[in-house]
CSV table of C-alpha atoms and ligand atoms in Angstrom, one decimal:
chain,number,residue,atom,x,y,z
A,1,MET,CA,-0.1,-0.4,-0.4
A,2,GLN,CA,1.3,3.5,-0.8
A,3,LEU,CA,1.2,5.5,2.3
A,4,SER,CA,1.1,9.5,2.2
A,5,PRO,CA,3.2,11.8,4.8
A,6,ARG,CA,0.4,13.3,4.3
A,7,HIS,CA,-2.3,11.1,5.9
A,8,PRO,CA,-2.6,12.9,9.7
A,9,ARG,CA,-2.2,9.2,10.9
A,10,TYR,CA,1.4,8.8,8.7
A,11,ALA,CA,4.0,8.1,11.6
A,12,SER,CA,0.9,5.2,13.3
A,13,LEU,CA,0.1,3.9,9.9
A,14,ARG,CA,3.7,3.1,9.0
A,15,VAL,CA,4.3,1.2,12.5
A,16,ARG,CA,1.1,-0.7,11.5
A,17,GLU,CA,2.4,-1.2,7.9
A,18,THR,CA,6.0,-2.8,9.5
A,19,LEU,CA,4.3,-5.1,11.7
A,20,ALA,CA,1.8,-6.3,9.2
A,21,ARG,CA,5.3,-7.1,7.2
A,22,ALA,CA,7.0,-8.6,9.9
A,23,HIS,CA,3.8,-10.8,10.6
A,24,GLU,CA,4.6,-11.7,6.9
A,25,SER,CA,7.7,-12.6,7.7
A,26,GLY,CA,7.3,-14.9,11.0
A,27,LEU,CA,8.2,-12.1,12.9
A,28,VAL,CA,5.6,-11.1,14.4
A,29,VAL,CA,2.4,-13.4,15.7
A,30,LEU,CA,-1.3,-12.4,15.3
A,31,GLU,CA,-1.2,-11.9,19.0
A,32,GLY,CA,1.3,-9.7,18.6
A,33,LEU,CA,-0.7,-7.5,16.0
A,34,ILE,CA,-3.6,-7.4,18.7
A,35,ALA,CA,-1.6,-6.1,21.5
A,36,HIS,CA,-0.7,-3.5,18.9
A,37,GLY,CA,-3.8,-2.5,18.8
A,38,ARG,CA,-4.2,-2.7,22.6
A,39,GLY,CA,-1.6,-0.3,22.8
A,40,GLU,CA,-2.4,2.4,20.1
A,41,THR,CA,-5.6,2.7,21.9
A,42,PHE,CA,-4.3,3.6,25.5
A,43,ASP,CA,-1.9,6.2,23.1
A,44,TYR,CA,-4.9,7.4,22.5
A,45,PHE,CA,-6.3,8.3,25.6
A,46,LEU,CA,-2.4,9.2,26.6
A,47,GLY,CA,-2.1,12.1,24.2
A,48,GLU,CA,0.3,10.0,22.0
A,49,ARG,CA,3.0,11.5,24.1
A,50,THR,CA,6.1,11.4,26.7
A,51,THR,CA,3.5,12.6,29.7
A,52,PRO,CA,6.1,14.7,33.0
A,53,SER,CA,5.0,11.1,35.3
A,54,ALA,CA,7.1,8.6,32.0
A,55,ARG,CA,9.7,10.6,31.7
A,56,LYS,CA,10.4,10.6,35.5
A,57,ALA,CA,10.0,6.6,35.3
A,58,GLU,CA,12.2,6.7,32.1
A,59,ARG,CA,15.3,8.3,34.1
A,60,VAL,CA,14.8,5.9,37.2
A,61,ALA,CA,15.4,3.0,34.6
A,62,ALA,CA,18.0,4.7,33.2
A,63,GLU,CA,19.7,4.9,36.5
A,64,TRP,CA,18.7,1.2,37.3
A,65,LEU,CA,20.0,-0.1,34.3
A,66,LEU,CA,22.9,1.3,35.1
A,67,ALA,CA,23.6,0.8,38.3
A,68,ALA,CA,22.1,-3.1,37.9
A,69,GLU,CA,25.0,-5.5,37.8
A,70,HIS,CA,23.5,-7.9,35.4
A,71,PRO,CA,21.0,-5.6,33.3
A,72,VAL,CA,19.0,-6.9,30.4
A,73,VAL,CA,16.3,-6.3,28.3
A,74,SER,CA,14.0,-9.1,27.3
A,75,VAL,CA,12.9,-8.7,23.3
A,76,ASN,CA,10.0,-10.0,22.0
A,77,GLY,CA,8.7,-10.1,18.2
A,78,ASN,CA,6.7,-6.5,18.4
A,79,VAL,CA,9.6,-5.2,20.0
A,80,ALA,CA,12.1,-6.4,17.2
A,81,ALA,CA,9.9,-5.6,14.5
A,82,ILE,CA,9.3,-1.9,15.6
A,83,ALA,CA,12.1,-1.0,18.0
A,84,ALA,CA,15.2,-2.9,17.1
A,85,GLY,CA,17.4,0.4,16.2
A,86,GLU,CA,16.1,1.8,19.8
A,87,VAL,CA,17.3,-1.6,21.2
A,88,ALA,CA,20.7,-1.1,19.9
A,89,GLU,CA,20.8,2.4,21.1
A,90,LEU,CA,20.1,0.8,24.2
A,91,ALA,CA,22.6,-1.2,24.6
A,92,ARG,CA,25.4,1.2,23.6
A,93,ALA,CA,23.8,3.3,26.3
A,94,ILE,CA,24.1,1.0,29.4
A,95,PRO,CA,27.6,-0.9,28.4
A,96,ARG,CA,26.5,-4.1,30.9
A,97,LEU,CA,23.4,-4.6,29.3
A,98,ALA,CA,22.5,-8.3,27.4
A,99,VAL,CA,19.8,-8.4,24.5
A,100,GLU,CA,17.9,-11.4,25.5
A,101,VAL,CA,15.2,-12.4,22.7
A,102,ASN,CA,11.6,-13.7,24.2
A,103,LEU,CA,8.8,-15.3,23.2
A,104,PHE,CA,5.6,-16.0,24.6
A,105,HIS,CA,4.6,-17.8,21.3
A,106,ARG,CA,8.8,-19.7,20.7
A,107,THR,CA,10.0,-21.4,18.0
A,108,GLY,CA,13.5,-21.8,17.0
A,109,PRO,CA,13.2,-19.6,13.4
A,110,ARG,CA,11.5,-17.1,15.0
A,111,ALA,CA,14.0,-16.9,17.6
A,112,ARG,CA,16.6,-16.4,14.6
A,113,LEU,CA,14.2,-14.1,12.9
A,114,VAL,CA,14.5,-11.6,16.3
A,115,GLU,CA,17.9,-12.5,16.5
A,116,ALA,CA,18.6,-11.4,13.2
A,117,ALA,CA,16.3,-8.0,13.3
A,118,LEU,CA,18.8,-7.1,16.3
A,119,TRP,CA,21.7,-7.9,14.5
A,120,ARG,CA,20.4,-5.8,11.6
A,121,ALA,CA,20.1,-2.9,13.8
A,122,GLY,CA,23.5,-3.3,15.2
A,123,VAL,CA,23.6,-5.4,18.9
A,124,PRO,CA,26.5,-7.5,18.7
A,125,ARG,CA,25.4,-10.2,21.0
A,126,VAL,CA,21.8,-11.9,21.5
A,127,LEU,CA,21.3,-14.0,23.9
A,128,GLY,CA,18.4,-16.3,24.6
A,129,VAL,CA,18.0,-17.9,20.6
A,130,ARG,CA,19.3,-21.6,22.6
A,131,PRO,CA,18.0,-20.9,26.1
A,132,THR,CA,20.0,-22.6,29.1
A,133,ALA,CA,17.5,-22.4,31.8
A,134,ILE,CA,13.8,-22.5,33.5
A,135,ILE,CA,12.3,-19.7,35.2
A,136,PRO,CA,10.3,-21.7,37.6
A,137,GLY,CA,6.6,-21.5,38.2
A,138,LEU,CA,5.9,-20.5,34.5
A,139,PRO,CA,3.9,-23.0,32.2
A,140,SER,CA,4.6,-21.2,29.0
A,141,ASP,CA,7.9,-20.5,26.7
A,142,ARG,CA,8.5,-17.9,28.1
A,143,ALA,CA,10.5,-19.8,30.9
A,144,ARG,CA,13.0,-20.6,28.5
A,145,VAL,CA,15.5,-18.2,29.4
A,146,ASP,CA,19.5,-17.6,28.9
A,147,ARG,CA,21.2,-18.5,31.7
A,148,ARG,CA,24.0,-15.5,31.1
A,149,GLY,CA,20.7,-13.6,30.6
A,150,ILE,CA,17.3,-13.2,32.5
A,151,PHE,CA,18.4,-16.0,34.3
A,152,VAL,CA,21.3,-14.5,36.3
A,153,ALA,CA,20.1,-10.9,35.9
A,154,ASP,CA,18.9,-8.5,38.8
A,155,VAL,CA,17.5,-5.6,36.9
A,156,CYS,CA,15.1,-6.4,33.7
A,157,LEU,CA,14.0,-4.4,31.7
A,158,VAL,CA,10.9,-6.0,30.1
A,159,PRO,CA,8.6,-3.8,27.2
A,160,LEU,CA,5.4,-5.4,26.1
A,161,GLU,CA,5.3,-8.1,28.8
A,162,ASP,CA,3.2,-10.5,30.0
A,163,GLY,CA,2.1,-10.6,33.4
A,164,ASP,CA,2.8,-13.8,34.3
A,165,ARG,CA,6.3,-13.6,33.7
A,166,ALA,CA,6.7,-10.0,35.5
A,167,GLU,CA,5.5,-12.0,38.4
A,168,ALA,CA,7.6,-14.9,37.8
A,169,LEU,CA,11.0,-12.4,37.4
A,170,GLN,CA,10.1,-11.0,40.6
A,171,ALA,CA,9.7,-14.0,42.5
A,172,LEU,CA,13.1,-14.9,41.7
A,173,GLY,CA,14.3,-11.5,43.4
A,174,LYS,CA,14.9,-9.6,40.2
A,175,ARG,CA,13.3,-5.7,39.8
A,176,VAL,CA,11.5,-5.6,36.9
A,177,ILE,CA,11.0,-2.0,34.5
A,178,SER,CA,7.9,-2.3,32.5
A,179,VAL,CA,7.3,-0.8,29.3
A,180,ASP,CA,3.5,-1.3,28.6
A,181,LEU,CA,0.6,1.7,27.1
A,182,ASN,CA,-2.4,0.1,29.5
A,183,PRO,CA,-1.2,1.2,32.8
A,184,LEU,CA,-3.9,-1.4,34.2
A,185,SER,CA,-2.3,-4.8,32.6
A,186,ARG,CA,-1.1,-6.8,35.0
A,187,THR,CA,2.2,-6.6,34.4
A,188,SER,CA,1.7,-2.4,34.5
A,189,GLN,CA,0.4,-3.4,37.8
A,190,VAL,CA,3.1,-5.0,39.5
A,191,ALA,CA,6.5,-3.6,37.8
A,192,ASP,CA,8.8,-2.1,40.1
A,193,VAL,CA,9.0,0.7,37.8
A,194,PRO,CA,6.0,0.8,35.0
A,195,ILE,CA,7.0,3.0,32.3
A,196,VAL,CA,3.6,4.0,30.8
A,197,ASP,CA,4.9,4.9,27.4
A,198,GLU,CA,5.3,3.7,23.8
A,199,VAL,CA,8.0,1.4,23.6
A,200,ARG,CA,10.3,3.5,20.8
A,201,ARG,CA,9.9,6.7,22.8
A,202,ALA,CA,10.5,4.8,26.1
A,203,LEU,CA,13.8,3.5,25.2
A,204,ARG,CA,14.9,6.8,23.1
A,205,GLU,CA,13.9,8.6,26.2
A,206,ILE,CA,15.8,5.7,28.5
A,207,VAL,CA,18.6,6.4,26.1
A,208,ARG,CA,19.1,10.0,26.8
A,209,ALA,CA,18.9,9.8,30.0
A,210,ALA,CA,21.5,7.2,30.7
A,211,ASP,CA,24.0,9.4,28.5
A,212,ALA,CA,23.0,12.3,30.9
A,213,ILE,CA,23.4,10.1,33.9
A,214,LYS,CA,26.7,9.0,32.7
A,215,GLN,CA,28.1,12.7,32.2
A,216,SER,CA,27.1,13.6,35.9
A,217,PRO,CA,29.6,13.2,38.5
A,218,ASN,CA,27.1,11.1,40.7
A,219,PRO,CA,27.3,7.4,40.4
A,220,PRO,CA,24.4,5.4,39.4
A,221,ARG,CA,22.1,4.3,42.1
A,222,LEU,CA,19.3,1.8,42.6
A,223,VAL,CA,16.6,5.3,43.5
A,224,PRO,CA,13.3,4.5,44.9
A,225,PHE,CA,10.4,4.8,43.2
A,226,ASP,CA,7.1,5.1,43.8
A,227,ARG,CA,5.5,2.9,41.0
A,228,TYR,CA,1.8,3.5,42.8
A,229,ARG,CA,1.8,7.2,42.5
A,230,ALA,CA,3.3,6.6,39.1
A,231,LEU,CA,0.1,4.5,37.9
A,232,GLY,CA,-2.1,7.0,39.5
A,233,ASP,CA,-0.1,9.6,37.0
A,234,ALA,CA,-1.1,7.6,33.9
A,235,LEU,CA,-4.8,7.3,35.1
A,236,ALA,CA,-5.6,10.8,35.8
A,237,THR,CA,-4.1,11.8,32.3
A,238,ILE,CA,-6.2,9.5,30.7
A,239,ASP,CA,-8.8,10.8,32.8
A,240,ARG,CA,-8.1,14.3,32.1
A,241,GLU,CA,-7.6,13.6,28.0
A,242,LEU,CA,-11.1,12.1,28.4
A,243,THR,CA,-12.9,14.6,29.9
A,244,ARG,CA,-11.0,17.3,27.9
A,245,ALA,CA,-12.5,15.1,24.6
A,246,ALA,CA,-15.6,15.0,26.1
A,247,VAL,CA,-16.2,19.0,26.7
A,248,ARG,CA,-14.6,19.6,23.7
A,249,ARG,CA,-17.7,17.6,21.8
A,250,ARG,CA,-20.2,19.0,23.8
A,251,ARG,CA,-19.8,22.6,22.4
A,252,PRO,CA,-19.6,22.7,18.8
A,253,PRO,CA,-17.5,25.2,17.3
A,254,ARG,CA,-20.4,27.6,15.5
A,255,LEU,CA,-21.5,28.2,19.1
A,256,ARG,CA,-19.6,30.8,20.4
A,257,ARG,CA,-20.3,32.7,23.3
A,258,ALA,CA,-20.4,36.8,22.8
A,259,SER,CA,-17.1,38.1,24.4
A,260,PRO,CA,-18.1,39.4,27.5
A,261,ARG,CA,-15.8,42.4,27.3
A,262,ARG,CA,-18.2,43.8,23.9
A,263,PRO,CA,-20.0,46.8,25.7
A,264,ARG,CA,-23.7,46.4,24.7
A,265,GLU,CA,-23.9,50.0,23.1
A,266,THR,CA,-22.0,49.0,20.0
A,267,ALA,CA,-24.0,45.5,19.3
A,268,GLY,CA,-27.1,48.1,18.1
A,269,ARG,CA,-29.3,46.8,19.7
A,270,SER,CA,-29.9,44.6,22.3
A,271,ARG,CA,-29.3,40.8,21.6
A,272,ARG,CA,-32.4,39.9,23.2
A,273,THR,CA,-34.7,42.3,20.8
A,274,PRO,CA,-36.1,40.3,17.8
B,1,LIG,P1,-1.0,-8.5,30.5
B,1,LIG,O1,-0.5,-9.5,30.6
B,1,LIG,O2,0.4,-7.6,31.7
B,1,LIG,O3,-2.1,-8.6,31.7
B,1,LIG,P2,-2.2,-8.3,28.5
B,1,LIG,O4,-2.3,-9.5,28.2
B,1,LIG,O5,-3.3,-7.5,28.3
B,1,LIG,O6,-1.4,-7.4,29.2
B,1,LIG,P3,0.1,-8.8,26.3
B,1,LIG,O7,-0.2,-9.1,25.4
B,1,LIG,O8,0.5,-9.6,27.7
B,1,LIG,O9,-1.2,-7.9,27.4
B,1,LIG,O10,1.1,-7.3,26.6
B,1,LIG,C1,1.2,-6.8,25.7
B,1,LIG,C2,1.2,-4.9,26.2
B,1,LIG,O11,1.8,-4.3,25.5
B,1,LIG,C3,-0.5,-4.5,26.0
B,1,LIG,O12,-0.9,-4.6,27.2
B,1,LIG,C4,-0.5,-3.8,24.9
B,1,LIG,O13,-1.0,-2.1,25.4
B,1,LIG,C5,1.0,-3.2,25.2
B,1,LIG,N1,1.6,-2.2,24.3
B,1,LIG,C6,1.5,-2.9,22.7
B,1,LIG,N2,2.2,-2.1,21.8
B,1,LIG,C7,3.2,-1.0,22.8
B,1,LIG,C8,3.9,0.3,22.5
B,1,LIG,N3,4.2,0.2,21.1
B,1,LIG,N4,4.5,0.4,23.5
B,1,LIG,C9,4.2,0.4,25.0
B,1,LIG,N5,3.2,-0.7,25.2
B,1,LIG,C10,2.4,-1.7,24.2
B,2,LIG,MG1,-1.1,-11.1,29.2
């Protein structure tokens, strides 16, 4: 399909096109397309921009990833399809970061497609293609991880994660940073740092923050984070955006009120006079 850059939803249509192609190649599963639609809905509600509260979470995420001994980012089909470049930038900005393939619907060829997408984007080393360990307590294929990556990680960045696995990682004592546009998903609800933002915007902001932290004289720390507040902020933003939209709809543009400052005499005659 020929997309015009003048289309008001051009950026969003391009991402959809990318995902549709990635589905044809086998990188993205149908469930991934459904998940994307869910994400887009919440992004509409959030105003399709990084909120100040999300930016704060992204800064803390950068600090935690830099402070961690074994930080890891978990990459699924959707993330590889739309944000492989951002993952590569993140790996550059966080020198100790391990990049690991992790798939809910795992097959060998799909794992290799994720690996290839990351390689093409410039990630030099991709873990998890041939899993070497199991996270206890998880029935799905997402339990299969790399002994050098998620298995030993102390801080896990899990964009577009499933709630079950986020909980299983925490049960192993790992700190979980999620990126998920739905503040009500189980993943957002359990994460230590829930980032409620679109994945590409979030990763770019974490990279910016990490570069700034590395310039600062203070070493990065596992600073405390109020996750309840972050989730409350996201819900309050959605509430505000929807209320604003509802008010706009109730006030049709042609029915503007006369300016209150306009002197009555100059109106020629009283507005009440028929
Ligand atoms: P959970 O399992 O956490 O309760 P879920 O089952 O609704 O959530 P999953 O399919 O497990 O969702 O995970 C995908 C999540 O990723 C969804 O909450 C969706 O809103 C979110 N999402 C999809 N696309 C993006 C994106 N581009 N950026 C950020 N989040 C996204
Ligand atoms: Mg889920």
